[in-house]
Amino acid sequence: QKEVEQNSGPLSVPEGAIASLNCTYSDRGSQSFFWYRQYSGKSPELIMFIYSNGDKEDGRFTAQLNKASQYVSLLIRDSQPSDSATYLCAVPHSGSARQLTFGSGTQLTVLP
Amino acid sequence: GAGVSQSPSNKVTEKGKDVELRCDPISGHTALYWYRQSLGQGLEFLIYFQGNSAPDKSGLPSDRFSAERTGGSVSTLTIQRTQQEDSAVYLCASTGTSADTQYFGPGTRLTVL
């Protein structure tokens, strides 16, 4: 099993809808979780991180963490075409807390 | 500088040649990471530097790959005898006081012909 798994997509949603991106991880000891957004041809940029079970909201973005089920999700409300990008989930590496292991990313397209 | 910078932005080389890729981290950041991203793939960890500690080289795919970080700042990733499968975008990231939040540079797109 890969350390971090994401559905590769592509995921298409209409403008204004909620986009739901999911990520599962294998290391039960993981304490922190990160969502990066990567536009085509650009480098990843951090959009959210979450440490505690439950929800964390930041503007239109909500990260949800369920450590018992080992998944973390990202919800994007009122999706905009500018949200079209690949979303990468990252979890500290099981062997070194200072490394991040990235999922392969989910490609999101928001249709106008 | 304001962010992580990398050079060159693009590099085209012939199979068998050596290449050097440069990364300037954000000033004051003590940790520096190199990743590789092949087309349509996620990020593959290569190497990690933290201060003056010995680097974590566990992600380097072969002994053709090496990296150094001089003076705790600038880092150079060297690929010797390049192969076509080395073609990818090489990304550098650094972290500061928030130990886990990595800030990425724009990457170097390497094409090996």
Tab-separated table of C-alpha atoms in Angstrom:
chain	number	residue	atom	x	y	z
A	1	GLN	CA	0.000	0.000	0.000
A	2	LYS	CA	1.292	3.441	-0.889
A	3	GLU	CA	1.850	5.756	2.049
A	4	VAL	CA	-0.489	8.374	0.617
A	5	GLU	CA	-3.204	7.624	-1.906
A	6	GLN	CA	-5.426	9.927	-3.865
A	7	ASN	CA	-7.849	9.418	-6.706
A	8	SER	CA	-6.041	10.738	-9.744
A	9	GLY	CA	-9.247	12.021	-11.289
A	10	PRO	CA	-9.865	13.957	-13.324
A	11	LEU	CA	-12.654	15.355	-11.204
A	12	SER	CA	-14.984	17.791	-12.913
A	13	VAL	CA	-17.506	19.959	-11.112
A	14	PRO	CA	-19.647	22.832	-12.338
A	15	GLU	CA	-18.898	26.351	-11.224
A	16	GLY	CA	-20.472	27.076	-7.843
A	17	ALA	CA	-20.583	23.449	-6.752
A	18	ILE	CA	-18.676	21.815	-3.919
A	19	ALA	CA	-15.554	19.918	-4.946
A	20	SER	CA	-14.547	17.078	-2.636
A	21	LEU	CA	-11.001	15.731	-2.745
A	22	ASN	CA	-9.995	12.708	-0.709
A	23	CYS	CA	-6.744	11.291	0.574
A	24	THR	CA	-5.937	8.198	2.610
A	25	TYR	CA	-2.697	7.467	4.394
A	26	SER	CA	-1.121	4.349	5.829
A	27	ASP	CA	0.829	5.572	8.870
A	28	ARG	CA	-1.474	5.727	11.892
A	29	GLY	CA	1.115	7.814	13.711
A	30	SER	CA	0.865	10.710	11.263
A	31	GLN	CA	0.093	13.925	13.072
A	32	SER	CA	-0.020	16.602	10.396
A	33	PHE	CA	-1.552	16.763	6.968
A	34	PHE	CA	-1.117	19.202	4.153
A	35	TRP	CA	-2.961	20.145	0.996
A	36	TYR	CA	-1.007	21.725	-1.822
A	37	ARG	CA	-2.418	23.143	-5.041
A	38	GLN	CA	-0.414	22.909	-8.247
A	39	TYR	CA	-1.438	24.764	-11.368
A	40	SER	CA	-0.302	23.264	-14.639
A	41	GLY	CA	3.343	24.046	-15.225
A	42	LYS	CA	3.746	25.660	-11.835
A	43	SER	CA	5.183	24.562	-8.507
A	44	PRO	CA	3.012	23.393	-5.586
A	45	GLU	CA	1.714	25.965	-3.125
A	46	LEU	CA	0.415	25.231	0.348
A	47	ILE	CA	-3.270	25.975	0.794
A	48	MET	CA	-4.108	24.269	4.081
A	49	PHE	CA	-2.741	22.127	6.855
A	50	ILE	CA	-4.565	20.310	9.630
A	51	TYR	CA	-3.393	18.599	12.793
A	52	SER	CA	-6.553	17.808	14.756
A	53	ASN	CA	-9.498	15.566	14.055
A	54	GLY	CA	-12.479	17.394	12.668
A	55	ASP	CA	-12.847	20.293	10.319
A	56	LYS	CA	-10.681	23.308	9.657
A	57	GLU	CA	-12.098	26.091	7.559
A	58	ASP	CA	-10.251	28.789	5.647
A	59	GLY	CA	-12.412	30.832	3.341
A	60	ARG	CA	-13.927	28.551	0.714
A	61	PHE	CA	-11.660	25.679	1.763
A	62	THR	CA	-12.393	23.139	4.485
A	63	ALA	CA	-10.006	20.385	5.465
A	64	GLN	CA	-11.493	17.372	7.229
A	65	LEU	CA	-9.393	14.903	9.175
A	66	ASN	CA	-10.434	11.514	10.506
A	67	LYS	CA	-7.452	9.827	12.106
A	68	ALA	CA	-9.388	6.695	13.058
A	69	SER	CA	-10.245	6.078	9.408
A	70	GLN	CA	-6.932	7.475	8.188
A	71	TYR	CA	-8.306	9.885	5.689
A	72	VAL	CA	-8.126	13.580	5.105
A	73	SER	CA	-10.275	15.471	2.673
A	74	LEU	CA	-10.445	18.920	1.162
A	75	LEU	CA	-13.737	20.573	0.323
A	76	ILE	CA	-13.872	23.584	-1.948
A	77	ARG	CA	-17.142	25.471	-1.719
A	78	ASP	CA	-18.472	27.689	-4.484
A	79	SER	CA	-15.887	26.259	-6.877
A	80	GLN	CA	-14.462	28.675	-9.410
A	81	PRO	CA	-12.735	27.987	-12.738
A	82	SER	CA	-9.588	29.415	-11.118
A	83	ASP	CA	-9.654	26.466	-8.706
A	84	SER	CA	-8.874	24.149	-11.622
A	85	ALA	CA	-5.556	22.580	-10.682
A	86	THR	CA	-4.026	19.429	-9.284
A	87	TYR	CA	-4.411	19.049	-5.533
A	88	LEU	CA	-1.690	17.194	-3.674
A	89	CYS	CA	-2.114	15.644	-0.258
A	90	ALA	CA	1.059	15.353	1.851
A	91	VAL	CA	1.817	13.530	5.066
A	92	PRO	CA	5.065	13.439	7.078
A	93	HIS	CA	7.150	10.454	6.066
A	94	SER	CA	6.897	7.522	8.453
A	95	GLY	CA	10.661	7.361	8.786
A	96	SER	CA	11.316	11.063	9.203
A	97	ALA	CA	8.892	13.652	10.457
A	98	ARG	CA	10.751	16.333	8.518
A	99	GLN	CA	10.038	14.762	5.155
A	100	LEU	CA	6.704	14.907	3.419
A	101	THR	CA	5.325	12.075	1.360
A	102	PHE	CA	3.073	13.367	-1.382
A	103	GLY	CA	0.180	11.653	-3.040
A	104	SER	CA	0.075	11.597	-6.813
A	105	GLY	CA	-2.552	14.346	-6.822
A	106	THR	CA	-6.136	14.768	-7.978
A	107	GLN	CA	-6.757	16.859	-11.056
A	108	LEU	CA	-9.750	19.140	-10.585
A	109	THR	CA	-11.533	20.946	-13.386
A	110	VAL	CA	-14.225	23.487	-12.580
A	111	LEU	CA	-16.468	23.992	-15.565
A	112	PRO	CA	-17.823	27.499	-16.191
B	1	GLY	CA	14.927	36.917	-1.570
B	2	ALA	CA	11.164	36.775	-1.373
B	3	GLY	CA	10.903	33.114	-2.260
B	4	VAL	CA	12.787	30.018	-3.265
B	5	SER	CA	14.576	30.485	-6.567
B	6	GLN	CA	15.939	27.860	-8.908
B	7	SER	CA	18.102	27.972	-11.962
B	8	PRO	CA	18.062	27.279	-14.777
B	9	SER	CA	14.333	27.233	-15.391
B	10	ASN	CA	14.840	24.894	-18.334
B	11	LYS	CA	17.734	22.640	-19.230
B	12	VAL	CA	18.060	20.513	-22.332
B	13	THR	CA	20.990	18.156	-22.431
B	14	GLU	CA	22.217	15.156	-24.302
B	15	LYS	CA	22.241	11.685	-22.850
B	16	GLY	CA	25.470	11.030	-20.996
B	17	LYS	CA	26.204	14.636	-20.104
B	18	ASP	CA	26.373	15.945	-16.534
B	19	VAL	CA	24.013	18.668	-15.315
B	20	GLU	CA	23.925	20.933	-12.285
B	21	LEU	CA	20.732	22.409	-10.913
B	22	ARG	CA	20.785	25.228	-8.404
B	23	CYS	CA	18.456	26.165	-5.559
B	24	ASP	CA	18.463	29.326	-3.451
B	25	PRO	CA	16.203	28.811	-0.438
B	26	ILE	CA	14.325	31.512	1.401
B	27	SER	CA	16.771	33.463	3.526
B	28	GLY	CA	16.977	32.039	7.033
B	29	HIS	CA	15.342	28.732	6.184
B	30	THR	CA	17.376	25.903	7.646
B	31	ALA	CA	15.850	22.946	5.852
B	32	LEU	CA	16.074	22.351	2.126
B	33	TYR	CA	14.514	19.578	0.046
B	34	TRP	CA	14.877	18.342	-3.517
B	35	TYR	CA	12.037	16.554	-5.288
B	36	ARG	CA	11.511	15.222	-8.760
B	37	GLN	CA	8.201	15.317	-10.586
B	38	SER	CA	7.738	13.372	-13.774
B	39	LEU	CA	4.955	14.311	-16.173
B	40	GLY	CA	1.566	13.708	-14.581
B	41	GLN	CA	3.074	12.215	-11.461
B	42	GLY	CA	3.354	13.229	-7.828
B	43	LEU	CA	6.468	14.481	-6.126
B	44	GLU	CA	9.291	12.031	-5.546
B	45	PHE	CA	11.527	12.911	-2.611
B	46	LEU	CA	15.234	12.962	-3.435
B	47	ILE	CA	17.276	14.499	-0.615
B	48	TYR	CA	16.882	16.638	2.502
B	49	PHE	CA	19.315	19.002	4.220
B	50	GLN	CA	18.813	20.291	7.756
B	51	GLY	CA	21.320	22.809	9.052
B	52	ASN	CA	24.767	21.290	9.458
B	53	SER	CA	23.486	17.738	9.892
B	54	ALA	CA	24.325	15.001	7.443
B	55	PRO	CA	21.812	15.061	4.594
B	56	ASP	CA	19.119	12.433	4.219
B	57	LYS	CA	19.936	10.936	0.837
B	58	SER	CA	17.467	8.085	1.047
B	59	GLY	CA	15.475	9.235	-1.985
B	60	LEU	CA	18.296	9.522	-4.492
B	61	PRO	CA	17.493	7.019	-7.268
B	62	SER	CA	21.064	6.113	-8.146
B	63	ASP	CA	24.680	7.035	-7.481
B	64	ARG	CA	24.559	9.299	-10.507
B	65	PHE	CA	22.655	11.755	-8.349
B	66	SER	CA	24.344	13.871	-5.703
B	67	ALA	CA	23.671	17.135	-3.942
B	68	GLU	CA	25.481	19.531	-1.739
B	69	ARG	CA	24.554	22.556	0.260
B	70	THR	CA	27.229	25.143	0.804
B	71	GLY	CA	27.235	27.434	3.802
B	72	GLY	CA	23.829	26.217	4.855
B	73	SER	CA	22.176	28.112	2.042
B	74	VAL	CA	22.512	27.455	-1.694
B	75	SER	CA	22.199	23.874	-2.855
B	76	THR	CA	23.310	22.201	-6.066
B	77	LEU	CA	21.855	18.952	-7.375
B	78	THR	CA	24.193	17.185	-9.779
B	79	ILE	CA	23.171	14.432	-12.148
B	80	GLN	CA	26.029	12.638	-13.831
B	81	ARG	CA	25.802	10.744	-17.111
B	82	THR	CA	22.181	11.774	-17.608
B	83	GLN	CA	19.682	9.275	-18.956
B	84	GLN	CA	16.395	9.914	-20.735
B	85	GLU	CA	14.471	8.701	-17.687
B	86	ASP	CA	16.004	11.592	-15.727
B	87	SER	CA	13.785	13.970	-17.694
B	88	ALA	CA	11.468	15.618	-15.184
B	89	VAL	CA	10.857	18.814	-13.278
B	90	TYR	CA	13.216	19.124	-10.330
B	91	LEU	CA	11.708	21.080	-7.467
B	92	CYS	CA	13.424	22.569	-4.472
B	93	ALA	CA	11.651	23.523	-1.253
B	94	SER	CA	12.700	25.087	2.016
B	95	THR	CA	11.168	25.327	5.467
B	96	GLY	CA	11.559	27.842	8.218
B	97	THR	CA	10.164	28.131	11.704
B	98	SER	CA	7.053	26.161	10.785
B	99	ALA	CA	8.975	22.969	10.377
B	100	ASP	CA	6.554	21.180	8.134
B	101	THR	CA	5.375	23.926	5.794
B	102	GLN	CA	7.452	23.671	2.657
B	103	TYR	CA	7.763	26.535	0.216
B	104	PHE	CA	8.574	25.472	-3.301
B	105	GLY	CA	10.661	27.080	-5.968
B	106	PRO	CA	9.512	27.302	-9.591
B	107	GLY	CA	11.430	24.196	-10.568
B	108	THR	CA	13.904	23.287	-13.277
B	109	ARG	CA	12.534	21.381	-16.235
B	110	LEU	CA	15.204	18.932	-17.367
B	111	THR	CA	14.964	17.301	-20.758
B	112	VAL	CA	17.478	14.628	-21.683
B	113	LEU	CA	17.574	13.920	-25.393
